[in-house]
Coordinates of C-alpha atoms (C1' of nucleotides) in Angstrom, one line a residue:
Chain A
M1 CA 48.9 -69.8 60.6
G2 CA 51.7 -68.0 58.8
T3 CA 52.9 -64.7 60.3
A4 CA 51.6 -66.0 63.6
N5 CA 54.4 -68.5 63.3
Q6 CA 57.0 -65.9 64.0
K7 CA 55.4 -64.8 67.2
T8 CA 53.7 -66.5 70.1
I9 CA 50.1 -65.8 70.7
Q10 CA 51.0 -64.2 74.0
Q11 CA 53.3 -61.8 72.2
I12 CA 50.6 -60.9 69.7
Q13 CA 48.1 -60.5 72.5
S14 CA 50.2 -58.0 74.4
E15 CA 51.3 -56.1 71.2
N16 CA 47.9 -55.8 69.6
S17 CA 44.9 -56.8 71.6
D18 CA 42.7 -55.7 68.8
F19 CA 42.8 -59.1 67.2
F20 CA 41.0 -60.3 70.3
R21 CA 38.0 -58.1 69.8
I22 CA 36.4 -60.7 67.6
A23 CA 33.8 -62.8 69.2
F24 CA 33.3 -66.4 68.1
S25 CA 30.0 -68.2 68.0
V26 CA 28.4 -71.4 66.8
D27 CA 24.9 -71.5 65.2
C28 CA 22.8 -74.6 64.7
V29 CA 20.2 -75.3 62.0
I30 CA 18.2 -78.0 63.6
F31 CA 16.1 -80.0 61.2
G32 CA 13.1 -82.1 62.2
F33 CA 10.4 -83.9 60.2
H34 CA 6.8 -83.0 61.0
K35 CA 3.6 -83.7 59.1
N36 CA 5.5 -84.4 55.9
E37 CA 7.4 -81.2 56.1
L38 CA 11.0 -80.3 56.8
N39 CA 11.0 -78.1 59.9
V40 CA 13.6 -75.9 61.5
L41 CA 13.8 -75.1 65.2
L42 CA 14.0 -71.3 65.8
L43 CA 14.3 -69.0 68.8
K44 CA 12.5 -65.7 69.2
S45 CA 15.0 -62.9 69.1
D46 CA 14.8 -60.3 71.9
L47 CA 17.4 -58.0 70.5
E48 CA 15.9 -54.6 70.1
E49 CA 17.2 -54.5 66.5
F50 CA 15.4 -57.8 65.7
K51 CA 12.2 -57.5 67.6
D52 CA 9.7 -60.0 66.3
K53 CA 12.3 -61.8 64.2
W54 CA 13.5 -65.3 64.8
S55 CA 17.0 -66.7 64.9
L56 CA 18.9 -70.0 64.9
L57 CA 20.1 -71.5 68.1
G58 CA 23.6 -70.4 68.9
D59 CA 26.1 -69.4 71.6
L60 CA 29.6 -68.1 72.0
V61 CA 32.3 -70.8 71.9
R62 CA 33.9 -71.4 75.3
T63 CA 37.6 -71.0 75.6
D64 CA 37.8 -74.5 77.1
E65 CA 35.8 -76.5 74.5
N66 CA 36.7 -77.7 71.1
L67 CA 34.8 -75.9 68.3
D68 CA 33.1 -79.1 67.2
D69 CA 31.9 -79.8 70.7
A70 CA 30.1 -76.5 71.1
P71 CA 27.1 -77.4 69.0
Y72 CA 26.5 -80.6 71.0
R73 CA 26.6 -78.5 74.2
I74 CA 24.1 -76.0 72.8
L75 CA 21.7 -78.7 71.6
Q76 CA 21.8 -80.4 74.9
E77 CA 21.2 -77.1 76.8
R78 CA 18.3 -76.0 74.7
T79 CA 16.6 -79.3 73.8
G80 CA 17.9 -81.9 76.1
L81 CA 19.0 -84.0 73.2
K82 CA 22.3 -86.0 73.3
D83 CA 24.0 -88.1 70.6
V84 CA 22.5 -86.3 67.7
F85 CA 23.7 -86.1 64.2
L86 CA 25.7 -82.9 63.6
E87 CA 27.8 -81.7 60.7
Q88 CA 29.8 -78.5 60.1
V89 CA 28.7 -76.5 57.1
S90 CA 30.5 -73.3 56.8
T91 CA 31.7 -70.2 58.6
F92 CA 30.3 -66.8 58.2
G93 CA 32.3 -63.7 59.1
D94 CA 31.2 -60.5 57.3
I95 CA 32.1 -57.4 59.4
D96 CA 28.6 -56.2 59.7
R97 CA 26.7 -59.5 60.1
H98 CA 26.0 -58.8 63.8
P99 CA 24.7 -55.3 64.8
A100 CA 26.3 -55.5 68.2
G101 CA 29.9 -56.1 67.2
R102 CA 32.2 -58.4 65.3
V103 CA 31.1 -62.0 65.5
I104 CA 32.3 -64.8 63.4
T105 CA 30.1 -67.8 63.5
T106 CA 30.5 -71.4 62.4
V107 CA 27.3 -73.1 61.3
Y108 CA 26.3 -76.7 61.9
Y109 CA 23.2 -78.5 60.9
S110 CA 21.6 -81.2 63.0
L111 CA 19.1 -83.9 62.1
I112 CA 16.9 -85.0 65.0
N113 CA 14.0 -87.4 65.4
V114 CA 11.1 -85.3 66.7
K115 CA 8.7 -88.2 67.2
D116 CA 10.7 -90.5 69.4
H117 CA 12.3 -87.9 71.7
L118 CA 10.0 -85.3 73.1
L119 CA 12.0 -82.2 73.3
R120 CA 12.6 -80.5 76.7
L121 CA 12.3 -77.0 75.3
Q122 CA 13.8 -74.6 77.9
H123 CA 12.1 -71.5 76.6
H124 CA 8.6 -70.9 75.4
E125 CA 10.2 -68.8 72.6
L126 CA 11.4 -71.9 70.9
S127 CA 9.3 -73.1 68.0
W128 CA 9.3 -75.3 64.8
F129 CA 8.8 -73.7 61.4
P130 CA 8.4 -75.5 58.1
V131 CA 11.1 -74.5 55.7
T132 CA 8.5 -73.5 53.2
K133 CA 6.9 -71.0 55.7
M134 CA 9.8 -69.3 57.4
P135 CA 9.2 -66.2 59.5
Q136 CA 11.5 -63.2 59.2
L137 CA 15.0 -64.2 60.4
A138 CA 17.5 -62.1 62.3
F139 CA 21.1 -61.4 61.3
D140 CA 22.2 -63.3 58.2
H141 CA 20.3 -66.4 59.3
Y142 CA 18.2 -66.7 56.2
K143 CA 21.3 -67.0 54.1
I144 CA 22.8 -69.4 56.6
L145 CA 19.6 -71.5 56.5
Q146 CA 19.6 -71.7 52.7
T147 CA 23.2 -72.9 52.7
C148 CA 22.3 -75.6 55.1
I149 CA 19.3 -76.8 53.1
K150 CA 21.5 -77.0 50.0
K151 CA 24.1 -79.0 51.9
L152 CA 21.5 -81.3 53.2
Q153 CA 20.0 -81.9 49.7
D154 CA 23.4 -82.8 48.4
K155 CA 24.1 -85.1 51.3
I156 CA 21.0 -87.2 51.3
D157 CA 21.6 -88.3 47.7
K158 CA 24.7 -90.3 48.7
E159 CA 24.8 -90.7 52.4
P160 CA 22.3 -92.4 54.7
V161 CA 21.7 -89.5 57.0
V162 CA 17.9 -89.0 56.7
F163 CA 17.3 -91.9 59.1
N164 CA 18.3 -89.5 61.9
L165 CA 15.0 -87.7 61.2
L166 CA 12.8 -90.7 61.4
P167 CA 11.7 -93.0 64.2
E168 CA 13.3 -96.4 64.7
K169 CA 10.8 -98.0 62.4
F170 CA 9.3 -96.4 59.4
S171 CA 7.5 -97.3 56.1
L172 CA 8.9 -96.7 52.6
R173 CA 6.1 -94.2 52.1
E174 CA 7.3 -92.1 55.1
L175 CA 10.9 -92.3 53.9
Q176 CA 9.8 -91.1 50.4
N177 CA 7.8 -88.3 51.9
L178 CA 10.9 -87.2 53.8
Y179 CA 13.0 -87.2 50.6
E180 CA 10.4 -85.3 48.8
A181 CA 10.1 -82.7 51.6
I182 CA 13.9 -82.2 51.7
L183 CA 14.3 -82.1 47.9
D184 CA 11.1 -80.2 47.3
T185 CA 10.1 -82.6 44.4
K186 CA 7.9 -85.5 43.7
L187 CA 9.6 -88.9 43.2
D188 CA 8.4 -92.0 41.4
R189 CA 7.5 -94.5 44.2
R190 CA 8.5 -97.6 42.2
N191 CA 11.9 -96.3 41.2
F192 CA 12.4 -94.9 44.7
R193 CA 11.8 -98.4 46.2
K194 CA 14.2 -100.0 43.7
K195 CA 17.0 -97.6 44.4
L196 CA 16.7 -97.7 48.1
F197 CA 17.0 -101.5 48.1
L198 CA 20.1 -101.2 45.9
M199 CA 21.6 -98.9 48.5
D200 CA 21.3 -101.7 51.0
W201 CA 20.4 -99.3 53.8
L202 CA 17.2 -100.9 54.9
E203 CA 16.3 -104.0 56.9
D204 CA 12.9 -105.5 57.2
A205 CA 11.5 -104.9 60.7
K206 CA 9.0 -107.8 60.2
E207 CA 6.2 -105.5 61.2
M208 CA 3.4 -103.6 59.5
E209 CA 2.0 -100.1 59.9
Q210 CA -0.8 -99.8 62.4
D211 CA -3.9 -97.6 62.3
V212 CA -3.4 -96.2 58.9
P213 CA -6.3 -95.3 56.7
H214 CA -5.0 -97.4 53.8
R215 CA -3.3 -100.6 53.1
P216 CA -0.5 -100.9 55.8
G217 CA 3.1 -100.9 54.5
K218 CA 6.0 -102.9 55.8
L219 CA 8.1 -101.2 58.4
Y220 CA 11.9 -101.1 58.0
H221 CA 14.8 -99.9 60.0
Y222 CA 18.1 -98.5 59.1
R223 CA 20.9 -101.1 58.7
A224 CA 23.7 -99.4 60.5
S225 CA 26.5 -101.7 59.5
T226 CA 26.4 -102.1 55.8
T227 CA 27.9 -105.4 54.7
K228 CA 27.5 -105.2 51.0
P229 CA 28.6 -102.2 49.2
A230 CA 25.9 -100.0 47.7
T231 CA 25.4 -100.7 44.0
A232 CA 23.6 -97.5 43.1
Q233 CA 25.7 -94.3 43.1
T234 CA 23.0 -91.8 43.6
L235 CA 19.5 -92.0 44.9
V236 CA 17.5 -89.4 43.2
Q237 CA 16.3 -89.2 39.6
Chain B
M1 CA 23.7 -66.5 68.0
G2 CA 21.3 -67.5 70.7
T3 CA 22.2 -66.4 74.2
A4 CA 24.1 -63.6 72.8
N5 CA 20.8 -62.3 71.6
Q6 CA 20.0 -61.3 75.1
K7 CA 23.0 -59.2 75.6
T8 CA 25.1 -56.9 73.4
I9 CA 28.6 -57.9 72.6
Q10 CA 29.8 -54.9 74.6
Q11 CA 28.0 -56.2 77.7
I12 CA 29.6 -59.6 77.2
Q13 CA 33.0 -58.1 76.6
S14 CA 32.9 -56.2 79.8
E15 CA 31.3 -59.0 81.8
N16 CA 33.5 -61.8 80.7
S17 CA 36.5 -60.9 78.6
D18 CA 37.4 -64.5 78.6
F19 CA 35.5 -65.1 75.4
F20 CA 37.8 -62.7 73.6
R21 CA 40.9 -64.8 74.4
I22 CA 40.4 -66.8 71.3
A23 CA 42.4 -65.7 68.3
F24 CA 41.0 -66.2 64.8
S25 CA 43.1 -67.0 61.8
V26 CA 42.8 -68.1 58.1
D27 CA 44.9 -70.7 56.5
C28 CA 45.3 -71.2 52.8
V29 CA 46.1 -74.5 50.9
I30 CA 47.5 -73.1 47.7
F31 CA 47.5 -75.7 44.9
G32 CA 49.7 -75.5 41.8
F33 CA 50.5 -77.8 38.9
H34 CA 54.1 -78.6 38.3
K35 CA 55.7 -81.3 36.2
N36 CA 52.5 -83.4 36.2
E37 CA 52.2 -83.2 39.9
L38 CA 49.8 -81.4 42.2
N39 CA 51.8 -79.2 44.4
V40 CA 51.2 -77.2 47.6
L41 CA 52.9 -74.0 48.6
L42 CA 54.3 -74.2 52.1
L43 CA 56.2 -71.9 54.5
K44 CA 59.0 -73.0 56.8
S45 CA 57.9 -72.7 60.3
D46 CA 60.2 -71.0 62.8
L47 CA 58.3 -71.6 65.9
E48 CA 60.6 -73.4 68.3
E49 CA 58.0 -76.2 68.8
F50 CA 57.9 -76.8 65.0
K51 CA 61.5 -76.4 64.0
D52 CA 62.2 -77.9 60.6
K53 CA 58.5 -78.4 60.0
W54 CA 56.5 -76.6 57.3
S55 CA 53.1 -74.9 57.5
L56 CA 50.3 -73.5 55.4
L57 CA 50.2 -69.8 54.6
G58 CA 48.0 -68.1 57.2
D59 CA 47.4 -65.0 59.2
L60 CA 45.1 -63.6 61.9
V61 CA 41.9 -62.1 60.6
R62 CA 41.8 -58.4 60.9
T63 CA 38.9 -56.8 62.8
D64 CA 38.1 -54.6 59.8
E65 CA 38.0 -57.2 57.1
N66 CA 35.4 -59.8 56.1
L67 CA 36.4 -63.3 56.8
D68 CA 36.2 -64.3 53.2
D69 CA 38.4 -61.4 52.2
A70 CA 41.3 -62.4 54.5
P71 CA 42.6 -65.2 52.3
Y72 CA 42.8 -62.9 49.3
R73 CA 44.8 -60.4 51.3
I74 CA 47.2 -63.2 52.5
L75 CA 47.7 -64.5 49.0
Q76 CA 48.5 -61.1 47.7
E77 CA 50.9 -60.3 50.5
R78 CA 52.8 -63.5 50.1
T79 CA 52.7 -64.2 46.4
G80 CA 51.6 -61.0 44.7
L81 CA 48.7 -62.9 43.1
K82 CA 45.3 -61.2 42.6
D83 CA 42.0 -62.5 41.4
V84 CA 42.7 -66.1 42.2
F85 CA 40.2 -68.9 42.7
L86 CA 39.5 -69.4 46.4
E87 CA 37.0 -71.5 48.2
Q88 CA 36.2 -72.0 51.9
V89 CA 36.6 -75.5 53.1
S90 CA 36.1 -75.9 56.8
T91 CA 36.9 -74.4 60.2
F92 CA 39.2 -76.2 62.7
G93 CA 39.0 -75.3 66.3
D94 CA 40.3 -77.9 68.7
I95 CA 41.6 -76.5 72.0
D96 CA 45.1 -77.7 71.6
R97 CA 45.6 -77.3 67.9
H98 CA 48.1 -74.4 68.4
P99 CA 50.8 -74.7 71.0
A100 CA 50.9 -71.0 71.8
G101 CA 47.2 -70.5 72.6
R102 CA 43.6 -70.9 71.5
V103 CA 43.4 -70.3 67.7
I104 CA 40.4 -71.2 65.6
T105 CA 41.2 -71.2 61.9
T106 CA 39.1 -71.2 58.8
V107 CA 40.7 -73.0 55.9
Y108 CA 40.5 -72.0 52.2
Y109 CA 42.0 -73.7 49.2
S110 CA 43.3 -71.8 46.2
L111 CA 44.0 -72.9 42.6
I112 CA 46.7 -70.9 40.9
N113 CA 48.5 -71.0 37.6
V114 CA 52.1 -71.3 38.3
K115 CA 53.3 -71.1 34.7
D116 CA 51.7 -67.9 33.6
H117 CA 52.3 -65.8 36.7
L118 CA 55.7 -65.9 38.2
L119 CA 55.3 -65.7 41.9
R120 CA 56.8 -62.9 43.8
L121 CA 57.7 -64.9 46.8
Q122 CA 58.4 -62.7 49.8
H123 CA 60.4 -65.1 51.8
H124 CA 63.0 -67.6 50.8
E125 CA 61.3 -70.0 53.2
L126 CA 58.4 -70.5 50.8
S127 CA 58.5 -73.6 48.7
W128 CA 56.4 -75.9 46.6
F129 CA 55.9 -79.5 47.5
P130 CA 54.2 -82.3 45.6
V131 CA 51.3 -83.7 47.6
T132 CA 52.8 -87.1 47.2
K133 CA 56.0 -86.0 48.9
M134 CA 55.0 -83.8 51.8
P135 CA 57.4 -82.8 54.5
Q136 CA 56.5 -82.8 58.2
L137 CA 53.8 -80.3 58.7
A138 CA 53.3 -78.1 61.8
F139 CA 50.1 -77.9 63.9
D140 CA 47.1 -79.9 62.4
H141 CA 48.1 -78.8 58.9
Y142 CA 48.4 -82.4 57.6
K143 CA 44.8 -83.1 58.5
I144 CA 43.8 -79.8 57.0
L145 CA 45.6 -80.5 53.8
Q146 CA 44.0 -83.9 53.4
T147 CA 40.5 -82.3 53.9
C148 CA 41.3 -79.9 51.1
I149 CA 42.5 -82.5 48.7
K150 CA 39.4 -84.5 49.3
K151 CA 37.3 -81.4 48.7
L152 CA 39.2 -80.6 45.5
Q153 CA 38.7 -84.2 44.2
D154 CA 35.0 -84.0 44.7
K155 CA 34.8 -80.5 43.1
I156 CA 36.6 -81.2 39.8
D157 CA 34.3 -84.0 39.0
K158 CA 31.4 -81.5 38.5
E159 CA 32.7 -78.0 38.3
P160 CA 35.2 -76.5 35.8
V161 CA 37.7 -75.3 38.4
V162 CA 40.9 -77.1 37.2
F163 CA 41.4 -74.5 34.5
N164 CA 42.6 -72.1 37.2
L165 CA 45.7 -74.4 37.5
L166 CA 46.5 -74.3 33.8
P167 CA 47.9 -71.7 31.4
E168 CA 45.5 -69.9 29.1
K169 CA 46.0 -72.6 26.4
F170 CA 46.6 -76.2 27.0
S171 CA 46.4 -79.6 25.4
L172 CA 44.0 -82.4 26.3
R173 CA 47.0 -84.4 27.4
E174 CA 48.0 -81.7 29.9
L175 CA 44.4 -81.5 31.2
Q176 CA 44.2 -85.2 31.6
N177 CA 47.6 -85.3 33.4
L178 CA 46.2 -82.7 35.8
Y179 CA 43.0 -84.7 36.5
E180 CA 45.1 -87.8 37.0
A181 CA 47.4 -85.9 39.4
I182 CA 44.6 -84.6 41.5
L183 CA 42.6 -87.8 41.6
D184 CA 45.7 -90.0 41.9
T185 CA 44.4 -92.5 39.2
K186 CA 44.9 -93.3 35.6
L187 CA 42.1 -92.3 33.2
D188 CA 41.3 -93.7 29.8
R189 CA 42.4 -91.2 27.2
R190 CA 39.6 -91.7 24.8
N191 CA 36.8 -91.6 27.3
F192 CA 38.3 -88.6 29.0
R193 CA 38.2 -86.8 25.6
K194 CA 34.6 -87.8 25.0
K195 CA 33.4 -86.6 28.4
L196 CA 35.2 -83.4 28.3
F197 CA 33.6 -82.4 25.1
L198 CA 30.2 -83.4 26.4
M199 CA 30.8 -81.0 29.3
D200 CA 31.2 -78.2 26.8
W201 CA 34.0 -76.5 28.8
L202 CA 36.5 -76.4 26.0
E203 CA 37.0 -74.2 22.9
D204 CA 39.5 -74.8 20.1
A205 CA 42.3 -72.3 20.3
K206 CA 43.2 -73.0 16.7
E207 CA 46.8 -73.6 17.7
M208 CA 49.1 -76.6 18.1
E209 CA 51.6 -77.5 20.7
Q210 CA 55.1 -76.3 20.0
D211 CA 58.5 -78.0 20.7
V212 CA 57.1 -81.2 22.0
P213 CA 59.0 -84.5 21.5
H214 CA 56.0 -86.1 19.9
R215 CA 53.1 -85.4 17.7
P216 CA 51.7 -82.0 18.8
G217 CA 48.2 -81.9 20.1
K218 CA 45.6 -79.2 19.6
L219 CA 45.5 -76.4 22.1
Y220 CA 42.2 -75.5 23.8
H221 CA 41.1 -72.8 26.2
Y222 CA 38.4 -72.8 28.8
R223 CA 35.0 -71.5 27.5
A224 CA 34.0 -69.2 30.4
S225 CA 30.4 -68.6 29.4
T226 CA 28.8 -72.0 28.7
T227 CA 25.9 -71.6 26.3
K228 CA 24.8 -75.2 26.0
P229 CA 24.1 -77.1 29.2
A230 CA 26.5 -79.9 30.0
T231 CA 25.2 -83.3 29.0
A232 CA 27.4 -85.4 31.1
Q233 CA 26.8 -85.4 34.9
T234 CA 30.1 -86.4 36.1
L235 CA 33.5 -86.5 34.5
V236 CA 35.3 -89.4 36.0
Q237 CA 34.8 -93.0 35.5
Chain C
dA1 C1' 62.8 -96.8 6.4
dA2 C1' 61.3 -98.8 10.7
dA3 C1' 59.9 -98.5 15.3
dG4 C1' 57.8 -96.1 18.9
dT5 C1' 54.5 -92.9 20.7
dA6 C1' 50.8 -89.7 20.7
dT7 C1' 46.6 -87.7 18.7
dG8 C1' 42.1 -88.2 16.9
dA9 C1' 37.6 -90.6 15.7
dG10 C1' 34.6 -94.4 16.3
dT11 C1' 32.0 -98.7 17.9
dA12 C1' 30.1 -102.5 20.6
dA13 C1' 28.9 -104.4 25.0
dC14 C1' 27.4 -103.4 29.3
dT15 C1' 25.4 -100.9 33.2
dT16 C1' 22.3 -97.6 35.1
dG17 C1' 18.3 -94.5 34.9
dT18 C1' 13.5 -93.5 33.7
dA19 C1' 8.9 -94.1 32.5
dC20 C1' 5.5 -96.9 32.7
dA21 C1' 1.9 -101.3 33.0
dA22 C1' -0.2 -104.5 35.9
dC23 C1' -1.7 -106.5 40.0
dA24 C1' -2.5 -107.3 45.0
dA25 C1' -4.0 -105.7 49.5
dA26 C1' -6.3 -102.9 52.4
dT27 C1' -9.7 -99.0 53.2
dT28 C1' -13.7 -96.1 52.2
dA29 C1' -18.0 -94.9 50.0
dT30 C1' -22.5 -96.4 48.2
Chain D
dA1 C1' -21.8 -106.7 49.9
dT2 C1' -19.8 -104.3 46.0
dA3 C1' -17.4 -100.8 43.7
dA4 C1' -14.2 -97.3 43.8
dT5 C1' -10.0 -95.6 45.7
dT6 C1' -5.6 -95.5 47.7
dT7 C1' -1.3 -97.6 48.6
dG8 C1' 2.1 -101.4 48.3
dT9 C1' 4.6 -104.5 45.4
dT10 C1' 6.6 -106.7 41.3
dG11 C1' 8.2 -106.3 36.7
dT12 C1' 9.2 -104.7 31.8
dA13 C1' 10.7 -101.8 28.0
dC14 C1' 13.3 -98.3 26.5
dA15 C1' 16.7 -94.4 26.9
dA16 C1' 20.9 -92.7 28.5
dG17 C1' 25.3 -93.1 30.2
dT18 C1' 29.7 -95.9 31.1
dT19 C1' 33.4 -98.8 29.9
dA20 C1' 36.4 -101.4 27.1
dC21 C1' 38.6 -101.7 23.0
dT22 C1' 39.9 -101.2 17.5
dC23 C1' 41.7 -98.6 14.0
dA24 C1' 43.9 -95.0 11.5
dT25 C1' 47.0 -91.1 11.2
dA26 C1' 50.8 -87.8 12.4
dC27 C1' 55.1 -86.8 14.2
dT28 C1' 59.8 -88.0 16.3
dT29 C1' 63.7 -90.8 17.1
dT30 C1' 67.0 -94.3 15.8

DNA sequence: AAAGTATGAGTAACTTGTACAACAAATTAT
DNA sequence: ATAATTTGTTGTACAAGTTACTCATACTTT
């Protein structure tokens, strides 16, 4: 802060309480992987202005919590999930983005494993939607969602974050389906395999797929502590 | 916003004004290029807690301005510069990041051309510092600065943003010095030339350097509207 | 005139990326 | 049971991109 350097917050508060008429919230784009599609968890809005529209999970930031802690709290309150992957994306603060007043919101996206952890959904108004079939979204949440998808697409090319969306053990086919769902493209299965092994992210689980209507594939799990450095720079063609 | 959906901001304000005891600011990391070094514009802090420390340029966000407009206003107020390059980086909101109270801040970085525009610096306490020789910074501004440098390093590899730091016309040598300063590495002169022409960002200015103590190089300027697509993916080795 | 430094253009070796061919293993249809 | 089909797995050939390095030329300084 610059001018604020010259005064204390208390002074500013007493002189001009107008600055404190801005509310501050956090919104979460929660991604899951369902039936070979990338999904987002949405909440039915019951604001009169946005009847029948859906919105991201969010809440006001508490005065006694760090900004980066707020999305963890929200996720736990709404879904029961702890220790999830979360990353800050961007902050949106147009004057008119919320019809009820001035609200600046910081957006996070989260990657959660839907299959292993059954969600304890507090409200019936919570529901998953494939990113390809989004309903009408309230506020500027469509723009926010697109920003998060773009960020996720950039991220998975270099960082091993997709494993947060998968169960402990998975086949290469499942992993490739996930990449294809996120990137919205088809990938060559032989080159995909080659690059992934160069990345050194996978470890053989010494198990095979069960009850699949085709030749079962090997199962792998994510190698958390990478010993060798990755030799491939990027993953996708 | 989620729970906020169920209530209007006015209701929340009247019920619990505590949420409005968070102040909201914007901080700017202003980069310039001086004597082959990447520099940052800093302001001498006169908060008692941070005597003799320096801080980024910042200010509280006004209730009647869009968040993304605030850094433009701050830059114009402090330096007289308009139409500068600005990009949002991240938002910092730890409880104790500001000694005088709860302040959440959104950080932007800016790239400005120091040689062409002489800055109208309002205060004498404004000064440029090379990123390699930073003074003690107030608040969490050192952490913020490092985040911005990282972001800038990632960005220049793929996007033609560095030209905001240079005068209209420049030599390849100057451009390479700039890249080397930002990335803190040495680059091969011949490969740098090759890749830059592949990027198709440059146009021959049909002029030569003047008054240099060596063989003068050609001057180029940035080709704003790229016709051909770039053939090189990344710039740096 | 010689030495030093910088620009400018090019080439060869190497690494990485892409598009396939071929086959093996399991399942499903006939 | 056999053939057709789907998926997993290994490998090869070629294209594209990266890296390292040679050479020639132009200008300045001593």
